[in-house]
Amino acid sequence: ENSAQEEVCEKLKRDLQLLTSKRGIFVLNINERGLAPAGASPQFQKFLNSFSFPSIILSAREELDSAEFGDEERKEVGLGPAKLPELIRLAYETLGLITFFTTGEDETRAWTIKKGTLAPQAAGVIHTDFEKKFICADVIFWSALLEAGSWSEAKTKGMVQTVGKEYDIKDGDVIEVKHGA
């Protein structure tokens, strides 16, 4: 009986889409002096930990002012590593998102999908007809493609894998979709 009640409660919580039941990230914006005393207190840390959310400390001003800087330029002006890439990674992880790529002679594009998306549905993000008429996809991980130097060279070396409708797209896959006319 308890499990049935718990199941009903869980369904009700999902249906209500309460903000308090959503996953989140705490972004603590600091100034040049660091965290305000209240932000460094044990009570504040206990408060943060009560949510079980990941957190990141950064200076939004510093990130904005140094957005165009490379690692060496950041060091030269006395800044630490950029935190924006870490925030983006954390956001993707929290939301359950991954990135896959398509590439051709003219352009390479990144596509965002939910982790666990199968190849036909990922193809549908590119174009709805690709999902409907999906046959298979050729796949290679991005670093292997860079190592090979080109798509054709990767195919020649046997580095490209042909996958079907049940293939779970991985973060960093580069795909070429084969579809019917």
PDB file of N, CA and C in Angstrom, residues 90-172:
ATOM      1  N   LEU A  90      29.049  21.648 -16.744  1.00  0.00           N
ATOM      2  CA  LEU A  90      28.183  21.361 -15.603  1.00  0.00           C
ATOM      3  C   LEU A  90      26.702  21.476 -15.987  1.00  0.00           C
ATOM      4  N   ALA A  91      26.369  22.490 -16.775  1.00  0.00           N
ATOM      5  CA  ALA A  91      24.985  22.678 -17.220  1.00  0.00           C
ATOM      6  C   ALA A  91      24.550  21.515 -18.111  1.00  0.00           C
ATOM      7  N   TYR A  92      25.395  21.123 -19.049  1.00  0.00           N
ATOM      8  CA  TYR A  92      25.071  19.989 -19.918  1.00  0.00           C
ATOM      9  C   TYR A  92      24.877  18.721 -19.094  1.00  0.00           C
ATOM     10  N   GLU A  93      25.795  18.477 -18.171  1.00  0.00           N
ATOM     11  CA  GLU A  93      25.716  17.298 -17.315  1.00  0.00           C
ATOM     12  C   GLU A  93      24.433  17.308 -16.480  1.00  0.00           C
ATOM     13  N   THR A  94      24.112  18.438 -15.890  1.00  0.00           N
ATOM     14  CA  THR A  94      22.924  18.564 -15.047  1.00  0.00           C
ATOM     15  C   THR A  94      21.648  18.348 -15.855  1.00  0.00           C
ATOM     16  N   LEU A  95      21.623  18.846 -17.065  1.00  0.00           N
ATOM     17  CA  LEU A  95      20.442  18.713 -17.921  1.00  0.00           C
ATOM     18  C   LEU A  95      20.415  17.401 -18.707  1.00  0.00           C
ATOM     19  N   GLY A  96      21.489  16.606 -18.597  1.00  0.00           N
ATOM     20  CA  GLY A  96      21.539  15.334 -19.318  1.00  0.00           C
ATOM     21  C   GLY A  96      21.708  15.513 -20.810  1.00  0.00           C
ATOM     22  N   LEU A  97      22.491  16.504 -21.213  1.00  0.00           N
ATOM     23  CA  LEU A  97      22.687  16.797 -22.635  1.00  0.00           C
ATOM     24  C   LEU A  97      24.067  16.352 -23.096  1.00  0.00           C
ATOM     25  N   ILE A  98      24.168  16.048 -24.376  1.00  0.00           N
ATOM     26  CA  ILE A  98      25.449  15.759 -25.010  1.00  0.00           C
ATOM     27  C   ILE A  98      25.504  16.484 -26.352  1.00  0.00           C
ATOM     28  N   THR A  99      26.678  16.480 -26.956  1.00  0.00           N
ATOM     29  CA  THR A  99      26.872  17.120 -28.262  1.00  0.00           C
ATOM     30  C   THR A  99      27.390  16.093 -29.258  1.00  0.00           C
ATOM     31  N   PHE A 100      26.794  16.084 -30.442  1.00  0.00           N
ATOM     32  CA  PHE A 100      27.360  15.310 -31.536  1.00  0.00           C
ATOM     33  C   PHE A 100      27.597  16.276 -32.693  1.00  0.00           C
ATOM     34  N   PHE A 101      28.353  15.830 -33.674  1.00  0.00           N
ATOM     35  CA  PHE A 101      28.762  16.707 -34.775  1.00  0.00           C
ATOM     36  C   PHE A 101      28.414  16.108 -36.122  1.00  0.00           C
ATOM     37  N   THR A 102      28.233  17.006 -37.087  1.00  0.00           N
ATOM     38  CA  THR A 102      28.183  16.631 -38.492  1.00  0.00           C
ATOM     39  C   THR A 102      29.253  17.462 -39.171  1.00  0.00           C
ATOM     40  N   THR A 103      29.846  16.923 -40.197  1.00  0.00           N
ATOM     41  CA  THR A 103      30.890  17.672 -40.887  1.00  0.00           C
ATOM     42  C   THR A 103      30.845  17.388 -42.377  1.00  0.00           C
ATOM     43  N   GLY A 104      31.225  18.375 -43.113  1.00  0.00           N
ATOM     44  CA  GLY A 104      31.280  18.255 -44.569  1.00  0.00           C
ATOM     45  C   GLY A 104      32.387  19.147 -45.077  1.00  0.00           C
ATOM     46  N   GLU A 105      32.411  19.342 -46.373  1.00  0.00           N
ATOM     47  CA  GLU A 105      33.457  20.184 -46.947  1.00  0.00           C
ATOM     48  C   GLU A 105      33.293  21.647 -46.550  1.00  0.00           C
ATOM     49  N   ASP A 106      32.041  22.102 -46.420  1.00  0.00           N
ATOM     50  CA  ASP A 106      31.766  23.509 -46.147  1.00  0.00           C
ATOM     51  C   ASP A 106      31.779  23.871 -44.672  1.00  0.00           C
ATOM     52  N   GLU A 107      31.253  22.970 -43.820  1.00  0.00           N
ATOM     53  CA  GLU A 107      31.110  23.330 -42.413  1.00  0.00           C
ATOM     54  C   GLU A 107      31.085  22.115 -41.510  1.00  0.00           C
ATOM     55  N   THR A 108      31.366  22.368 -40.253  1.00  0.00           N
ATOM     56  CA  THR A 108      31.182  21.389 -39.189  1.00  0.00           C
ATOM     57  C   THR A 108      30.206  22.009 -38.217  1.00  0.00           C
ATOM     58  N   ARG A 109      29.192  21.226 -37.802  1.00  0.00           N
ATOM     59  CA  ARG A 109      28.171  21.748 -36.893  1.00  0.00           C
ATOM     60  C   ARG A 109      28.067  20.879 -35.665  1.00  0.00           C
ATOM     61  N   ALA A 110      27.775  21.517 -34.554  1.00  0.00           N
ATOM     62  CA  ALA A 110      27.513  20.816 -33.298  1.00  0.00           C
ATOM     63  C   ALA A 110      26.013  20.798 -33.066  1.00  0.00           C
ATOM     64  N   TRP A 111      25.514  19.666 -32.587  1.00  0.00           N
ATOM     65  CA  TRP A 111      24.093  19.488 -32.318  1.00  0.00           C
ATOM     66  C   TRP A 111      23.937  19.019 -30.878  1.00  0.00           C
ATOM     67  N   THR A 112      22.972  19.563 -30.172  1.00  0.00           N
ATOM     68  CA  THR A 112      22.736  19.188 -28.786  1.00  0.00           C
ATOM     69  C   THR A 112      21.521  18.271 -28.703  1.00  0.00           C
ATOM     70  N   ILE A 113      21.700  17.154 -27.988  1.00  0.00           N
ATOM     71  CA  ILE A 113      20.617  16.189 -27.790  1.00  0.00           C
ATOM     72  C   ILE A 113      20.658  15.686 -26.353  1.00  0.00           C
ATOM     73  N   LYS A 114      19.595  15.030 -25.935  1.00  0.00           N
ATOM     74  CA  LYS A 114      19.560  14.382 -24.622  1.00  0.00           C
ATOM     75  C   LYS A 114      20.437  13.135 -24.655  1.00  0.00           C
ATOM     76  N   LYS A 115      21.144  12.892 -23.562  1.00  0.00           N
ATOM     77  CA  LYS A 115      21.928  11.670 -23.416  1.00  0.00           C
ATOM     78  C   LYS A 115      20.971  10.488 -23.570  1.00  0.00           C
ATOM     79  N   GLY A 116      21.397   9.452 -24.297  1.00  0.00           N
ATOM     80  CA  GLY A 116      20.543   8.283 -24.511  1.00  0.00           C
ATOM     81  C   GLY A 116      19.721   8.350 -25.787  1.00  0.00           C
ATOM     82  N   THR A 117      19.924   9.389 -26.594  1.00  0.00           N
ATOM     83  CA  THR A 117      19.186   9.525 -27.860  1.00  0.00           C
ATOM     84  C   THR A 117      19.740   8.529 -28.881  1.00  0.00           C
ATOM     85  N   LEU A 118      18.838   7.821 -29.530  1.00  0.00           N
ATOM     86  CA  LEU A 118      19.242   6.860 -30.556  1.00  0.00           C
ATOM     87  C   LEU A 118      19.519   7.586 -31.878  1.00  0.00           C
ATOM     88  N   ALA A 119      20.269   6.929 -32.747  1.00  0.00           N
ATOM     89  CA  ALA A 119      20.716   7.525 -34.010  1.00  0.00           C
ATOM     90  C   ALA A 119      19.586   8.134 -34.844  1.00  0.00           C
ATOM     91  N   PRO A 120      18.451   7.444 -35.041  1.00  0.00           N
ATOM     92  CA  PRO A 120      17.402   8.056 -35.870  1.00  0.00           C
ATOM     93  C   PRO A 120      16.863   9.366 -35.284  1.00  0.00           C
ATOM     94  N   GLN A 121      16.692   9.405 -33.962  1.00  0.00           N
ATOM     95  CA  GLN A 121      16.178  10.621 -33.321  1.00  0.00           C
ATOM     96  C   GLN A 121      17.223  11.741 -33.372  1.00  0.00           C
ATOM     97  N   ALA A 122      18.487  11.394 -33.248  1.00  0.00           N
ATOM     98  CA  ALA A 122      19.553  12.395 -33.387  1.00  0.00           C
ATOM     99  C   ALA A 122      19.551  12.945 -34.813  1.00  0.00           C
ATOM    100  N   ALA A 123      19.384  12.065 -35.782  1.00  0.00           N
ATOM    101  CA  ALA A 123      19.308  12.498 -37.184  1.00  0.00           C
ATOM    102  C   ALA A 123      18.127  13.435 -37.380  1.00  0.00           C
ATOM    103  N   GLY A 124      17.031  13.197 -36.658  1.00  0.00           N
ATOM    104  CA  GLY A 124      15.844  14.041 -36.745  1.00  0.00           C
ATOM    105  C   GLY A 124      16.073  15.455 -36.253  1.00  0.00           C
ATOM    106  N   VAL A 125      17.076  15.640 -35.396  1.00  0.00           N
ATOM    107  CA  VAL A 125      17.429  16.981 -34.936  1.00  0.00           C
ATOM    108  C   VAL A 125      18.024  17.782 -36.089  1.00  0.00           C
ATOM    109  N   ILE A 126      18.733  17.099 -36.965  1.00  0.00           N
ATOM    110  CA  ILE A 126      19.326  17.745 -38.140  1.00  0.00           C
ATOM    111  C   ILE A 126      18.221  18.109 -39.131  1.00  0.00           C
ATOM    112  N   HIS A 127      17.357  17.126 -39.423  1.00  0.00           N
ATOM    113  CA  HIS A 127      16.234  17.341 -40.336  1.00  0.00           C
ATOM    114  C   HIS A 127      15.205  16.250 -40.071  1.00  0.00           C
ATOM    115  N   THR A 128      13.938  16.616 -39.988  1.00  0.00           N
ATOM    116  CA  THR A 128      12.895  15.639 -39.646  1.00  0.00           C
ATOM    117  C   THR A 128      12.842  14.474 -40.636  1.00  0.00           C
ATOM    118  N   ASP A 129      13.111  14.729 -41.904  1.00  0.00           N
ATOM    119  CA  ASP A 129      13.114  13.651 -42.891  1.00  0.00           C
ATOM    120  C   ASP A 129      14.207  12.625 -42.610  1.00  0.00           C
ATOM    121  N   PHE A 130      15.319  13.068 -42.010  1.00  0.00           N
ATOM    122  CA  PHE A 130      16.413  12.143 -41.704  1.00  0.00           C
ATOM    123  C   PHE A 130      15.958  11.090 -40.693  1.00  0.00           C
ATOM    124  N   GLU A 131      15.111  11.481 -39.758  1.00  0.00           N
ATOM    125  CA  GLU A 131      14.607  10.511 -38.782  1.00  0.00           C
ATOM    126  C   GLU A 131      13.614   9.565 -39.447  1.00  0.00           C
ATOM    127  N   LYS A 132      12.706  10.122 -40.222  1.00  0.00           N
ATOM    128  CA  LYS A 132      11.662   9.313 -40.866  1.00  0.00           C
ATOM    129  C   LYS A 132      12.246   8.299 -41.850  1.00  0.00           C
ATOM    130  N   LYS A 133      13.278   8.695 -42.567  1.00  0.00           N
ATOM    131  CA  LYS A 133      13.826   7.850 -43.630  1.00  0.00           C
ATOM    132  C   LYS A 133      15.216   7.303 -43.281  1.00  0.00           C
ATOM    133  N   PHE A 134      15.519   7.224 -41.987  1.00  0.00           N
ATOM    134  CA  PHE A 134      16.827   6.771 -41.502  1.00  0.00           C
ATOM    135  C   PHE A 134      17.107   5.343 -41.957  1.00  0.00           C
ATOM    136  N   ILE A 135      18.292   5.131 -42.494  1.00  0.00           N
ATOM    137  CA  ILE A 135      18.743   3.787 -42.865  1.00  0.00           C
ATOM    138  C   ILE A 135      19.851   3.360 -41.903  1.00  0.00           C
ATOM    139  N   CYS A 136      20.908   4.151 -41.841  1.00  0.00           N
ATOM    140  CA  CYS A 136      22.026   3.888 -40.940  1.00  0.00           C
ATOM    141  C   CYS A 136      22.848   5.175 -40.835  1.00  0.00           C
ATOM    142  N   ALA A 137      23.908   5.123 -40.043  1.00  0.00           N
ATOM    143  CA  ALA A 137      24.796   6.285 -39.915  1.00  0.00           C
ATOM    144  C   ALA A 137      26.227   5.799 -39.826  1.00  0.00           C
ATOM    145  N   ASP A 138      27.124   6.572 -40.370  1.00  0.00           N
ATOM    146  CA  ASP A 138      28.553   6.332 -40.199  1.00  0.00           C
ATOM    147  C   ASP A 138      29.003   7.208 -39.043  1.00  0.00           C
ATOM    148  N   VAL A 139      29.785   6.618 -38.128  1.00  0.00           N
ATOM    149  CA  VAL A 139      30.143   7.308 -36.886  1.00  0.00           C
ATOM    150  C   VAL A 139      31.629   7.167 -36.604  1.00  0.00           C
ATOM    151  N   ILE A 140      32.206   8.249 -36.086  1.00  0.00           N
ATOM    152  CA  ILE A 140      33.584   8.247 -35.599  1.00  0.00           C
ATOM    153  C   ILE A 140      33.655   9.268 -34.465  1.00  0.00           C
ATOM    154  N   PHE A 141      34.498   9.011 -33.478  1.00  0.00           N
ATOM    155  CA  PHE A 141      34.659   9.969 -32.388  1.00  0.00           C
ATOM    156  C   PHE A 141      35.507  11.134 -32.893  1.00  0.00           C
ATOM    157  N   TRP A 142      35.219  12.349 -32.431  1.00  0.00           N
ATOM    158  CA  TRP A 142      35.849  13.554 -32.966  1.00  0.00           C
ATOM    159  C   TRP A 142      37.369  13.507 -32.933  1.00  0.00           C
ATOM    160  N   SER A 143      37.974  13.005 -31.842  1.00  0.00           N
ATOM    161  CA  SER A 143      39.436  12.999 -31.750  1.00  0.00           C
ATOM    162  C   SER A 143      40.047  12.019 -32.744  1.00  0.00           C
ATOM    163  N   ALA A 144      39.357  10.913 -33.011  1.00  0.00           N
ATOM    164  CA  ALA A 144      39.840   9.957 -34.011  1.00  0.00           C
ATOM    165  C   ALA A 144      39.783  10.561 -35.407  1.00  0.00           C
ATOM    166  N   LEU A 145      38.731  11.353 -35.664  1.00  0.00           N
ATOM    167  CA  LEU A 145      38.618  12.026 -36.964  1.00  0.00           C
ATOM    168  C   LEU A 145      39.754  13.029 -37.147  1.00  0.00           C
ATOM    169  N   LEU A 146      40.044  13.793 -36.096  1.00  0.00           N
ATOM    170  CA  LEU A 146      41.160  14.742 -36.183  1.00  0.00           C
ATOM    171  C   LEU A 146      42.479  14.020 -36.410  1.00  0.00           C
ATOM    172  N   GLU A 147      42.655  12.903 -35.718  1.00  0.00           N
ATOM    173  CA  GLU A 147      43.870  12.108 -35.865  1.00  0.00           C
ATOM    174  C   GLU A 147      44.019  11.598 -37.296  1.00  0.00           C
ATOM    175  N   ALA A 148      42.903  11.162 -37.890  1.00  0.00           N
ATOM    176  CA  ALA A 148      42.925  10.648 -39.268  1.00  0.00           C
ATOM    177  C   ALA A 148      43.183  11.762 -40.271  1.00  0.00           C
ATOM    178  N   GLY A 149      42.712  12.976 -39.972  1.00  0.00           N
ATOM    179  CA  GLY A 149      42.950  14.105 -40.862  1.00  0.00           C
ATOM    180  C   GLY A 149      41.792  14.445 -41.780  1.00  0.00           C
ATOM    181  N   SER A 150      40.981  13.464 -42.115  1.00  0.00           N
ATOM    182  CA  SER A 150      39.812  13.720 -42.958  1.00  0.00           C
ATOM    183  C   SER A 150      38.863  12.533 -42.848  1.00  0.00           C
ATOM    184  N   TRP A 151      37.616  12.766 -43.263  1.00  0.00           N
ATOM    185  CA  TRP A 151      36.611  11.698 -43.230  1.00  0.00           C
ATOM    186  C   TRP A 151      37.030  10.556 -44.157  1.00  0.00           C
ATOM    187  N   SER A 152      37.473  10.890 -45.363  1.00  0.00           N
ATOM    188  CA  SER A 152      37.843   9.841 -46.319  1.00  0.00           C
ATOM    189  C   SER A 152      39.042   9.034 -45.827  1.00  0.00           C
ATOM    190  N   GLU A 153      40.001   9.714 -45.208  1.00  0.00           N
ATOM    191  CA  GLU A 153      41.172   9.012 -44.659  1.00  0.00           C
ATOM    192  C   GLU A 153      40.751   8.096 -43.505  1.00  0.00           C
ATOM    193  N   ALA A 154      39.829   8.550 -42.675  1.00  0.00           N
ATOM    194  CA  ALA A 154      39.327   7.740 -41.560  1.00  0.00           C
ATOM    195  C   ALA A 154      38.608   6.497 -42.084  1.00  0.00           C
ATOM    196  N   LYS A 155      37.837   6.657 -43.173  1.00  0.00           N
ATOM    197  CA  LYS A 155      37.135   5.512 -43.780  1.00  0.00           C
ATOM    198  C   LYS A 155      38.149   4.517 -44.359  1.00  0.00           C
ATOM    199  N   THR A 156      39.162   5.041 -45.027  1.00  0.00           N
ATOM    200  CA  THR A 156      40.196   4.195 -45.620  1.00  0.00           C
ATOM    201  C   THR A 156      40.902   3.372 -44.537  1.00  0.00           C
ATOM    202  N   LYS A 157      41.133   3.977 -43.393  1.00  0.00           N
ATOM    203  CA  LYS A 157      41.823   3.296 -42.283  1.00  0.00           C
ATOM    204  C   LYS A 157      40.885   2.422 -41.453  1.00  0.00           C
ATOM    205  N   GLY A 158      39.608   2.358 -41.819  1.00  0.00           N
ATOM    206  CA  GLY A 158      38.652   1.525 -41.089  1.00  0.00           C
ATOM    207  C   GLY A 158      38.256   2.082 -39.736  1.00  0.00           C
ATOM    208  N   MET A 159      38.371   3.395 -39.575  1.00  0.00           N
ATOM    209  CA  MET A 159      38.068   4.024 -38.288  1.00  0.00           C
ATOM    210  C   MET A 159      36.598   4.430 -38.158  1.00  0.00           C
ATOM    211  N   VAL A 160      35.871   4.428 -39.276  1.00  0.00           N
ATOM    212  CA  VAL A 160      34.465   4.827 -39.284  1.00  0.00           C
ATOM    213  C   VAL A 160      33.608   3.578 -39.113  1.00  0.00           C
ATOM    214  N   GLN A 161      32.663   3.643 -38.206  1.00  0.00           N
ATOM    215  CA  GLN A 161      31.784   2.512 -37.901  1.00  0.00           C
ATOM    216  C   GLN A 161      30.388   2.803 -38.468  1.00  0.00           C
ATOM    217  N   THR A 162      29.774   1.819 -39.110  1.00  0.00           N
ATOM    218  CA  THR A 162      28.400   1.951 -39.585  1.00  0.00           C
ATOM    219  C   THR A 162      27.480   1.398 -38.508  1.00  0.00           C
ATOM    220  N   VAL A 163      26.485   2.217 -38.106  1.00  0.00           N
ATOM    221  CA  VAL A 163      25.589   1.830 -37.011  1.00  0.00           C
ATOM    222  C   VAL A 163      24.147   1.885 -37.478  1.00  0.00           C
ATOM    223  N   GLY A 164      23.288   1.181 -36.761  1.00  0.00           N
ATOM    224  CA  GLY A 164      21.878   1.121 -37.117  1.00  0.00           C
ATOM    225  C   GLY A 164      20.992   1.930 -36.193  1.00  0.00           C
ATOM    226  N   LYS A 165      19.696   1.607 -36.240  1.00  0.00           N
ATOM    227  CA  LYS A 165      18.675   2.368 -35.516  1.00  0.00           C
ATOM    228  C   LYS A 165      18.786   2.264 -34.002  1.00  0.00           C
ATOM    229  N   GLU A 166      19.469   1.267 -33.492  1.00  0.00           N
ATOM    230  CA  GLU A 166      19.573   1.073 -32.041  1.00  0.00           C
ATOM    231  C   GLU A 166      20.828   1.695 -31.448  1.00  0.00           C
ATOM    232  N   TYR A 167      21.627   2.368 -32.275  1.00  0.00           N
ATOM    233  CA  TYR A 167      22.869   2.965 -31.774  1.00  0.00           C
ATOM    234  C   TYR A 167      22.557   4.179 -30.913  1.00  0.00           C
ATOM    235  N   ASP A 168      23.137   4.200 -29.723  1.00  0.00           N
ATOM    236  CA  ASP A 168      23.007   5.287 -28.766  1.00  0.00           C
ATOM    237  C   ASP A 168      24.136   6.292 -29.040  1.00  0.00           C
ATOM    238  N   ILE A 169      23.776   7.475 -29.519  1.00  0.00           N
ATOM    239  CA  ILE A 169      24.784   8.493 -29.870  1.00  0.00           C
ATOM    240  C   ILE A 169      25.580   8.865 -28.619  1.00  0.00           C
ATOM    241  N   LYS A 170      26.889   8.941 -28.761  1.00  0.00           N
ATOM    242  CA  LYS A 170      27.786   9.280 -27.649  1.00  0.00           C
ATOM    243  C   LYS A 170      28.223  10.737 -27.763  1.00  0.00           C
ATOM    244  N   ASP A 171      28.528  11.322 -26.619  1.00  0.00           N
ATOM    245  CA  ASP A 171      29.032  12.681 -26.575  1.00  0.00           C
ATOM    246  C   ASP A 171      30.342  12.749 -27.360  1.00  0.00           C
ATOM    247  N   GLY A 172      30.377  13.579 -28.397  1.00  0.00           N
ATOM    248  CA  GLY A 172      31.584  13.723 -29.203  1.00  0.00           C
ATOM    249  C   GLY A 172      31.583  12.924 -30.492  1.00  0.00           C
TER     250      GLY A 172
END
